[in-house]
Short mmCIF file of N, CA and C in Angstrom, two decimals:
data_model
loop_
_atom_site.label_atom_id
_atom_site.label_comp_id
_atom_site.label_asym_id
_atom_site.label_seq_id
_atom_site.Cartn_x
_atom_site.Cartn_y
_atom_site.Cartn_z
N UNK J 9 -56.74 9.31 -10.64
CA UNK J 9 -55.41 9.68 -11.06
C UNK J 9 -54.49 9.67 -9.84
N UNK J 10 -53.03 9.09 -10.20
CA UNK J 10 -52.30 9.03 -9.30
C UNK J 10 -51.81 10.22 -9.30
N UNK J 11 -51.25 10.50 -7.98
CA UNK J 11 -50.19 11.76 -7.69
C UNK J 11 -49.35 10.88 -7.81
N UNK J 12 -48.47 12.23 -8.83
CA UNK J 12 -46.82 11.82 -9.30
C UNK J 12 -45.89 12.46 -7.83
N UNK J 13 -44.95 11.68 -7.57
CA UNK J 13 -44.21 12.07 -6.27
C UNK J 13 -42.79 12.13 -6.85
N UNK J 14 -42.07 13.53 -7.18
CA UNK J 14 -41.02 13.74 -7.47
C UNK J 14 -39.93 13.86 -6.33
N UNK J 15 -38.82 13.66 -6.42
CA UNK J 15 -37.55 13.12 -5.35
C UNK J 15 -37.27 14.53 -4.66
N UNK J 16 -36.71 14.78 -3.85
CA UNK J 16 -36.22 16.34 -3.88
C UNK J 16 -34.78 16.39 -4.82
N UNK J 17 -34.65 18.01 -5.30
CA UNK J 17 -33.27 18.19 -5.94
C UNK J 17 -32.21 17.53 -4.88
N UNK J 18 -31.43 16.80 -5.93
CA UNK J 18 -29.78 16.51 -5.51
C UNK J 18 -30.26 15.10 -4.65
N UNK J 19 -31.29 14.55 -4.45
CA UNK J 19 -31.53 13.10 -4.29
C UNK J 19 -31.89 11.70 -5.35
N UNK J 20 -31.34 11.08 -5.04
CA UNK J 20 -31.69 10.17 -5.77
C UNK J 20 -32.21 8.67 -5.13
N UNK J 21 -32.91 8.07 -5.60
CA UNK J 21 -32.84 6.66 -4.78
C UNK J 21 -31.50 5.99 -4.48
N UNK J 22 -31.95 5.18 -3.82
CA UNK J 22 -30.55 4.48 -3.28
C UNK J 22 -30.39 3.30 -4.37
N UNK J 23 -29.39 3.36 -4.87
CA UNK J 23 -28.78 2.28 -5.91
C UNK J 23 -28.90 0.61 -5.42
N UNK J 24 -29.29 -0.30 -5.98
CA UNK J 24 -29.33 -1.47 -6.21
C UNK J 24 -27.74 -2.07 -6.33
N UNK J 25 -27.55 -3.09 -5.52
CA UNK J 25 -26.59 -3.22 -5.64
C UNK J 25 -26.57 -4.35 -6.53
N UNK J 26 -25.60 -4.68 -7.85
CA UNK J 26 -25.62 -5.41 -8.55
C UNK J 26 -24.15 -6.39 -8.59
N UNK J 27 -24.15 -7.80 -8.54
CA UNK J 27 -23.51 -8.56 -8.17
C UNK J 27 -22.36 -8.78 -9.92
N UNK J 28 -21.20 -8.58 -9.88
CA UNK J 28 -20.70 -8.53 -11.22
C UNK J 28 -20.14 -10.18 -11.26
N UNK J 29 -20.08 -10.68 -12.28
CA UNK J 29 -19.74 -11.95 -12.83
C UNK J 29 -17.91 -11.87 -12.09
N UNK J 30 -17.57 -12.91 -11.31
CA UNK J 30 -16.07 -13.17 -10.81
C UNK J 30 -15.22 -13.24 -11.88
N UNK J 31 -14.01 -12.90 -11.79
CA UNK J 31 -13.23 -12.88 -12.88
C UNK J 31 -12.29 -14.00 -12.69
N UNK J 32 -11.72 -14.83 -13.34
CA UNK J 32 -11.12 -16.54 -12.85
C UNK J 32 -10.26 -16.14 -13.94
N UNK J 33 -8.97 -16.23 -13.55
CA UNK J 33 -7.97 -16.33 -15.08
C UNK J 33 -7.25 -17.30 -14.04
N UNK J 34 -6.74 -18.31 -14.50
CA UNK J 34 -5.49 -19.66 -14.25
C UNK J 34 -4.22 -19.08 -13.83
N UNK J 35 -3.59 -19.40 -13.24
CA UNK J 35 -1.94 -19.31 -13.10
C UNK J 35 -1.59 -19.25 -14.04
N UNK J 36 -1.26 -20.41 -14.60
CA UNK J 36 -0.64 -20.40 -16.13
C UNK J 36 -0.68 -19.18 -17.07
N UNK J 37 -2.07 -18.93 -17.07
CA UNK J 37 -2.45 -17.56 -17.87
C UNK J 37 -1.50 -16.32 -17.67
N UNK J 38 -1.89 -16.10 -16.40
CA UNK J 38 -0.98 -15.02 -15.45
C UNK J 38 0.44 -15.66 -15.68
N UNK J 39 1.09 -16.38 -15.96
CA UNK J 39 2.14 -16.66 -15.90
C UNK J 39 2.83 -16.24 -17.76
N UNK J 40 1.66 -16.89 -18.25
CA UNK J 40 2.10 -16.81 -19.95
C UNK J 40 1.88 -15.18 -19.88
N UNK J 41 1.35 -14.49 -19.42
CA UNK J 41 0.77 -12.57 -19.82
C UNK J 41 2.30 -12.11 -19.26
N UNK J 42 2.82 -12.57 -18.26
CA UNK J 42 3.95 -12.07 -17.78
C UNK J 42 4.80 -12.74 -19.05
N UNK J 43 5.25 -13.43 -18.93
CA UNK J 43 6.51 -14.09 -20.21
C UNK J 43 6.00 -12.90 -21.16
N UNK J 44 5.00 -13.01 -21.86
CA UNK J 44 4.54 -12.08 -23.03
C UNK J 44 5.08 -10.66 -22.78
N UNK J 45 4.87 -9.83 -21.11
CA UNK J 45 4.81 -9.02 -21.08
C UNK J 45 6.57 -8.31 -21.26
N UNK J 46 7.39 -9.50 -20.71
CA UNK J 46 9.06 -9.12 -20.73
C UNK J 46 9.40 -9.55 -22.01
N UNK J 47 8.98 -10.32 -22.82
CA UNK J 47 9.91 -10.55 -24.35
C UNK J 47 9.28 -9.62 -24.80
N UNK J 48 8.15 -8.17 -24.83
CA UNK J 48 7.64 -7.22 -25.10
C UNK J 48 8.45 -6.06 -25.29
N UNK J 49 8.94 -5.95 -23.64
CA UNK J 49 10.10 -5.38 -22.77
C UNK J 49 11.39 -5.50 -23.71
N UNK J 50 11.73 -6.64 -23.36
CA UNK J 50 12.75 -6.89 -23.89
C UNK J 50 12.92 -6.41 -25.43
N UNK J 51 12.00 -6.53 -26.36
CA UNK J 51 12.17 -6.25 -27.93
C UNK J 51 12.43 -4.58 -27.57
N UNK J 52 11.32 -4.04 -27.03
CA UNK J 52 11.61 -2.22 -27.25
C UNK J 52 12.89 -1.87 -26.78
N UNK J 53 13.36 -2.61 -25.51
CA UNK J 53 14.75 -1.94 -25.16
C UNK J 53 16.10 -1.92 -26.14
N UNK J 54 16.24 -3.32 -26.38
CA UNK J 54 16.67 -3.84 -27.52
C UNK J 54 16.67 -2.84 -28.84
N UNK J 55 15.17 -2.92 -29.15
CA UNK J 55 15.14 -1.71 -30.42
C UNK J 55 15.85 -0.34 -30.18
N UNK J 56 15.82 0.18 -29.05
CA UNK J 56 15.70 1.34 -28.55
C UNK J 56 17.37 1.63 -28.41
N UNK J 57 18.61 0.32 -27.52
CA UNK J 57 19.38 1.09 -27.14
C UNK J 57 20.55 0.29 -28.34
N UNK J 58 19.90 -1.17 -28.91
CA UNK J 58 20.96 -1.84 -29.53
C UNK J 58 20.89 -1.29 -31.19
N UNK J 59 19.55 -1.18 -31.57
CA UNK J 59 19.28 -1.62 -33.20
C UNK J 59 18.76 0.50 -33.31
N UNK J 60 18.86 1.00 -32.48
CA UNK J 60 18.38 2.58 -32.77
C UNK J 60 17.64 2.71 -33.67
N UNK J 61 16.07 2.42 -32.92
CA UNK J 61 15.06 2.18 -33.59
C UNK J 61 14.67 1.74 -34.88
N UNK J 62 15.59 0.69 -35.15
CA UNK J 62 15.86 0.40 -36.43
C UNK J 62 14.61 -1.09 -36.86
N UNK J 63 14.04 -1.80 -35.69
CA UNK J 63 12.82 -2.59 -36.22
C UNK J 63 11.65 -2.18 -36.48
N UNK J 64 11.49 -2.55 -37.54
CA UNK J 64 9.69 -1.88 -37.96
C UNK J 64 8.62 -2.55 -36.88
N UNK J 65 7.74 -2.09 -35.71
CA UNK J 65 7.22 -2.49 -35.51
C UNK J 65 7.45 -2.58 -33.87
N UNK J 66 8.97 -2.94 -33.62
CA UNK J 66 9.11 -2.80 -32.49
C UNK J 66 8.60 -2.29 -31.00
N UNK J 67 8.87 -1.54 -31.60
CA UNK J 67 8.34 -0.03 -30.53
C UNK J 67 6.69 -0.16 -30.68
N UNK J 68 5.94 -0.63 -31.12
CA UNK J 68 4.44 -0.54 -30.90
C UNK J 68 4.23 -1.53 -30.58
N UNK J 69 4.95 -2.80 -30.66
CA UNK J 69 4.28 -4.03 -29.46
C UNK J 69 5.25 -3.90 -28.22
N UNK J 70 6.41 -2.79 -28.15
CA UNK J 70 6.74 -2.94 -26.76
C UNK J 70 5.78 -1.55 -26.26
N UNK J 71 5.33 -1.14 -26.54
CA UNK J 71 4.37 -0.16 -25.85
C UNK J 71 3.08 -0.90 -25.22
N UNK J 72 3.11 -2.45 -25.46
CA UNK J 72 2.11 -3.25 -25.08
C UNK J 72 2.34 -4.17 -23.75
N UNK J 73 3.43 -3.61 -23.25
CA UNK J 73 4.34 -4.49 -22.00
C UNK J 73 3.67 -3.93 -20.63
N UNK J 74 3.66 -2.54 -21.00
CA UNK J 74 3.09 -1.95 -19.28
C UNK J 74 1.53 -2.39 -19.41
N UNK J 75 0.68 -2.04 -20.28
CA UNK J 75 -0.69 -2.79 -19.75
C UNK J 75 -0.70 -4.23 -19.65
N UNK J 76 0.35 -4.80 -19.98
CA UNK J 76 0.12 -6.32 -19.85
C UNK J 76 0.21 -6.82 -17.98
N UNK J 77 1.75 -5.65 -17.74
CA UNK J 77 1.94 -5.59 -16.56
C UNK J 77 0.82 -5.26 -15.34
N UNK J 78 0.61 -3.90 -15.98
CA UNK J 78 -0.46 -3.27 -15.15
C UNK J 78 -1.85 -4.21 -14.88
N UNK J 79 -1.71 -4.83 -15.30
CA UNK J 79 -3.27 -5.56 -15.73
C UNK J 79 -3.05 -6.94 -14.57
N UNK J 80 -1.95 -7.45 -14.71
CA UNK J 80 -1.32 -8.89 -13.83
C UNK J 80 -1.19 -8.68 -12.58
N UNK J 81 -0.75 -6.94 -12.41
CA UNK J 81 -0.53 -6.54 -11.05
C UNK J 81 -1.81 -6.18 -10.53
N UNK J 82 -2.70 -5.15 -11.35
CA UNK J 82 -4.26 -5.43 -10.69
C UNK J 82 -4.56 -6.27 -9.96
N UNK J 83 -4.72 -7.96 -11.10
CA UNK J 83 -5.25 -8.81 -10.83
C UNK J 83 -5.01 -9.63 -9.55
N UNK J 84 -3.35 -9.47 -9.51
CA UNK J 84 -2.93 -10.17 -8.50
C UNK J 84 -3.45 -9.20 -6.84
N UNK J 85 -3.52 -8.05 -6.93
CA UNK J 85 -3.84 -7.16 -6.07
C UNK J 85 -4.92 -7.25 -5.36
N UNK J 86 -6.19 -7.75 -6.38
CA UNK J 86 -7.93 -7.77 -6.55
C UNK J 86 -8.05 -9.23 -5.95
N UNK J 87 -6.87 -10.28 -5.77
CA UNK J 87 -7.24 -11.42 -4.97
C UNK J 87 -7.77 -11.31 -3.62
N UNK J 88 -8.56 -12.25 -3.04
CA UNK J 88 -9.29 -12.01 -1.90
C UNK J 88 -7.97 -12.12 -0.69
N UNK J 89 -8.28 -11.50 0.13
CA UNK J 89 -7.50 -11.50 1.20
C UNK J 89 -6.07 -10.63 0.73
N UNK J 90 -6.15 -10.31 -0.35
CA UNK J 90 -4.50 -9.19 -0.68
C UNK J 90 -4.12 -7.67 0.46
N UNK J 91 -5.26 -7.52 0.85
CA UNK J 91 -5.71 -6.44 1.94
C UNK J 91 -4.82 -6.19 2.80
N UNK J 92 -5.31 -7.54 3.65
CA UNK J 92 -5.49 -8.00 4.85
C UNK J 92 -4.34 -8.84 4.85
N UNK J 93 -3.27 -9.17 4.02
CA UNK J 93 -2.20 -9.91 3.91
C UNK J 93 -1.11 -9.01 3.95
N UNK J 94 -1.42 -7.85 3.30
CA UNK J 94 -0.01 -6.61 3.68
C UNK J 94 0.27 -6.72 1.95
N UNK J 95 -0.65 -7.68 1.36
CA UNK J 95 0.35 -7.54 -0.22
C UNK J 95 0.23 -6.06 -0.79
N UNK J 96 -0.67 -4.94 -0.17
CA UNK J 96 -0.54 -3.39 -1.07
C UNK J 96 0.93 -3.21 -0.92
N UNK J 97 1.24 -3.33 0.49
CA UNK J 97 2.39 -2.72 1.19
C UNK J 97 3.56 -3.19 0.72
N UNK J 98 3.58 -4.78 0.37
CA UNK J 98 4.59 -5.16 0.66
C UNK J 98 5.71 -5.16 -0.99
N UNK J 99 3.91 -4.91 -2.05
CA UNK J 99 4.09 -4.85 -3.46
C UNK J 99 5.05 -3.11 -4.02
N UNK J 100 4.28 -2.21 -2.87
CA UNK J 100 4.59 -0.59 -2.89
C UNK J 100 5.60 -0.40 -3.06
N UNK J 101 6.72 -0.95 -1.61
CA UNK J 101 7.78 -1.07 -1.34
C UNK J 101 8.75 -1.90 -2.39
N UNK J 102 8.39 -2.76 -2.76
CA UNK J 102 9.18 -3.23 -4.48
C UNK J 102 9.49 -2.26 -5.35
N UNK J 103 8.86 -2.11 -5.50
CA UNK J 103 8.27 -1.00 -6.52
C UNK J 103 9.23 0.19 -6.61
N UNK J 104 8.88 0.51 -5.15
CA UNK J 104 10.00 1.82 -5.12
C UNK J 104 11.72 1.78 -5.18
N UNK J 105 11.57 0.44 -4.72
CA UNK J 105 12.85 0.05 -4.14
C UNK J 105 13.78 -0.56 -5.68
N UNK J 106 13.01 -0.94 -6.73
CA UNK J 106 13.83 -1.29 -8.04
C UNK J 106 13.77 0.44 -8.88
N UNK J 107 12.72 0.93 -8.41
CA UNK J 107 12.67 2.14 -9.21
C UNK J 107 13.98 3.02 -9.10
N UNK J 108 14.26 3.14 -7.55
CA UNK J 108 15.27 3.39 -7.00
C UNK J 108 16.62 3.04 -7.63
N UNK J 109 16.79 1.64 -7.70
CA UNK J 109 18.07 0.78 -8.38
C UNK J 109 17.74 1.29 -9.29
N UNK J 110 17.59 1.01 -10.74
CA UNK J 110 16.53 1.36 -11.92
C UNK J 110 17.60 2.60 -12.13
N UNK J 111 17.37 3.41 -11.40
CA UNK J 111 17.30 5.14 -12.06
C UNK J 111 18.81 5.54 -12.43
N UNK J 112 19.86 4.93 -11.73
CA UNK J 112 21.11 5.11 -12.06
C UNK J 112 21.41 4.93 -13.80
N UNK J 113 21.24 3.60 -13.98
CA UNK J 113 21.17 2.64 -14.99
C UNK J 113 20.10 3.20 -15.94
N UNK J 114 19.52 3.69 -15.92
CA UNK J 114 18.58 4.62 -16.92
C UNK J 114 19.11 6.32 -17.14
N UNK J 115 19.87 6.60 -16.28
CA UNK J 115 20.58 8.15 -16.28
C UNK J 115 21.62 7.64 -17.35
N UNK J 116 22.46 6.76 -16.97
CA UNK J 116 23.29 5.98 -18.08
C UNK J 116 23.45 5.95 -19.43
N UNK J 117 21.69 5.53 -19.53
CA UNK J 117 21.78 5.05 -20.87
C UNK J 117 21.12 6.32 -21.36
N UNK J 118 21.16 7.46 -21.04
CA UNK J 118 20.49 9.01 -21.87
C UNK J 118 19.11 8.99 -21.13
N UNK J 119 18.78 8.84 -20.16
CA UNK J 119 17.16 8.96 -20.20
C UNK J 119 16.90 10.70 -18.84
N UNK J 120 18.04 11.07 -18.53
CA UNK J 120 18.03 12.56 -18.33
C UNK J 120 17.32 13.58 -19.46
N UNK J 121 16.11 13.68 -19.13
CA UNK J 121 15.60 15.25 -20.30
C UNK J 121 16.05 16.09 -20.44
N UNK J 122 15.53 16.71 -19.09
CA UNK J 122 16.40 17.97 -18.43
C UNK J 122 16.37 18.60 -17.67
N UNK J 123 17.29 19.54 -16.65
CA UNK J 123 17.42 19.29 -15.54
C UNK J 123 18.23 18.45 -14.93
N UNK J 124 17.76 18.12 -13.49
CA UNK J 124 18.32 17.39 -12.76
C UNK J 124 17.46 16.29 -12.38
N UNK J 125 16.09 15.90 -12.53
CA UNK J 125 15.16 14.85 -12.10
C UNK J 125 14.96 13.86 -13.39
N UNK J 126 15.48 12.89 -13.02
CA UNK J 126 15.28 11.60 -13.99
C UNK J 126 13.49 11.00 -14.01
N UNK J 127 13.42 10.93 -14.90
CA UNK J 127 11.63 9.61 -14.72
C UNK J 127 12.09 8.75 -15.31
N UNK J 128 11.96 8.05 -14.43
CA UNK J 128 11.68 6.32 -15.21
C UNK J 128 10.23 5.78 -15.29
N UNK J 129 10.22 4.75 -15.51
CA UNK J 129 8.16 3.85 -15.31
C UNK J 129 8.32 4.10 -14.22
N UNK J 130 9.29 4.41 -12.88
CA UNK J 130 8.39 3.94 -11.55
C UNK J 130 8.46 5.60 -10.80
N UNK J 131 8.92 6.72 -11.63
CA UNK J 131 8.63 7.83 -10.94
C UNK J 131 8.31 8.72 -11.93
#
């Protein structure tokens, strides 16, 4: 009979590292998910500030615009060398910098709750 050899508490073996299948989507693709993702955009705002929520439907495929986004910006992020190129940095700084523009133009159109601090998508 073998002796059973149990690990000590709070150890575990060391994990296997497992190689995941590359993910390849085309330009084009990435290009059509973006188009998709602003005529998305575009319908909810539309619904929202022109037609006062007046399309059936609207508002639940523009709720489908930020993961389309979120997902393109991942991807583009997860490219090799994005690191080491400055693209976190250089994407961050966008970001903040339309959020910034953005917030006037959203105080505008009613998007004050309450208080004095506006949120938009980028704060």
């Amino acid at each position: 009979m073998r002796p059973v050899t149990v690990p000590a508490v709070g150890k575990r073996p060391p994990a296997k590292a497992v190689a995941l299948p590359r993910v390849v989507i085309s330009n084009g693709t990435l290009e059509a998910l973006k188009w998709l993702g602003l005529v998305l955009m575009t319908l909810d705002h539309a619904n929202k500030y022109v037609f006062a929520h007046g399309l059936p439907g609207a508002f639940e495929l523009g709720r489908l615009a930020m993961p389309i986004f979120g997902f393109v910006l991942a991807y583009n992020l997860a490219r090799p060398g994005a690191l080491t190129s400055g693209a976190y940095a250089r994407t961050m700084k966008r970001l903040a910098l339309y959020g910034v523009a953005a917030t006037p133009f959203f105080i505008g159109l009613g998007g004050l709750l309450s208080g004095w601090w506006p949120l938009n998508i980028m704060f």
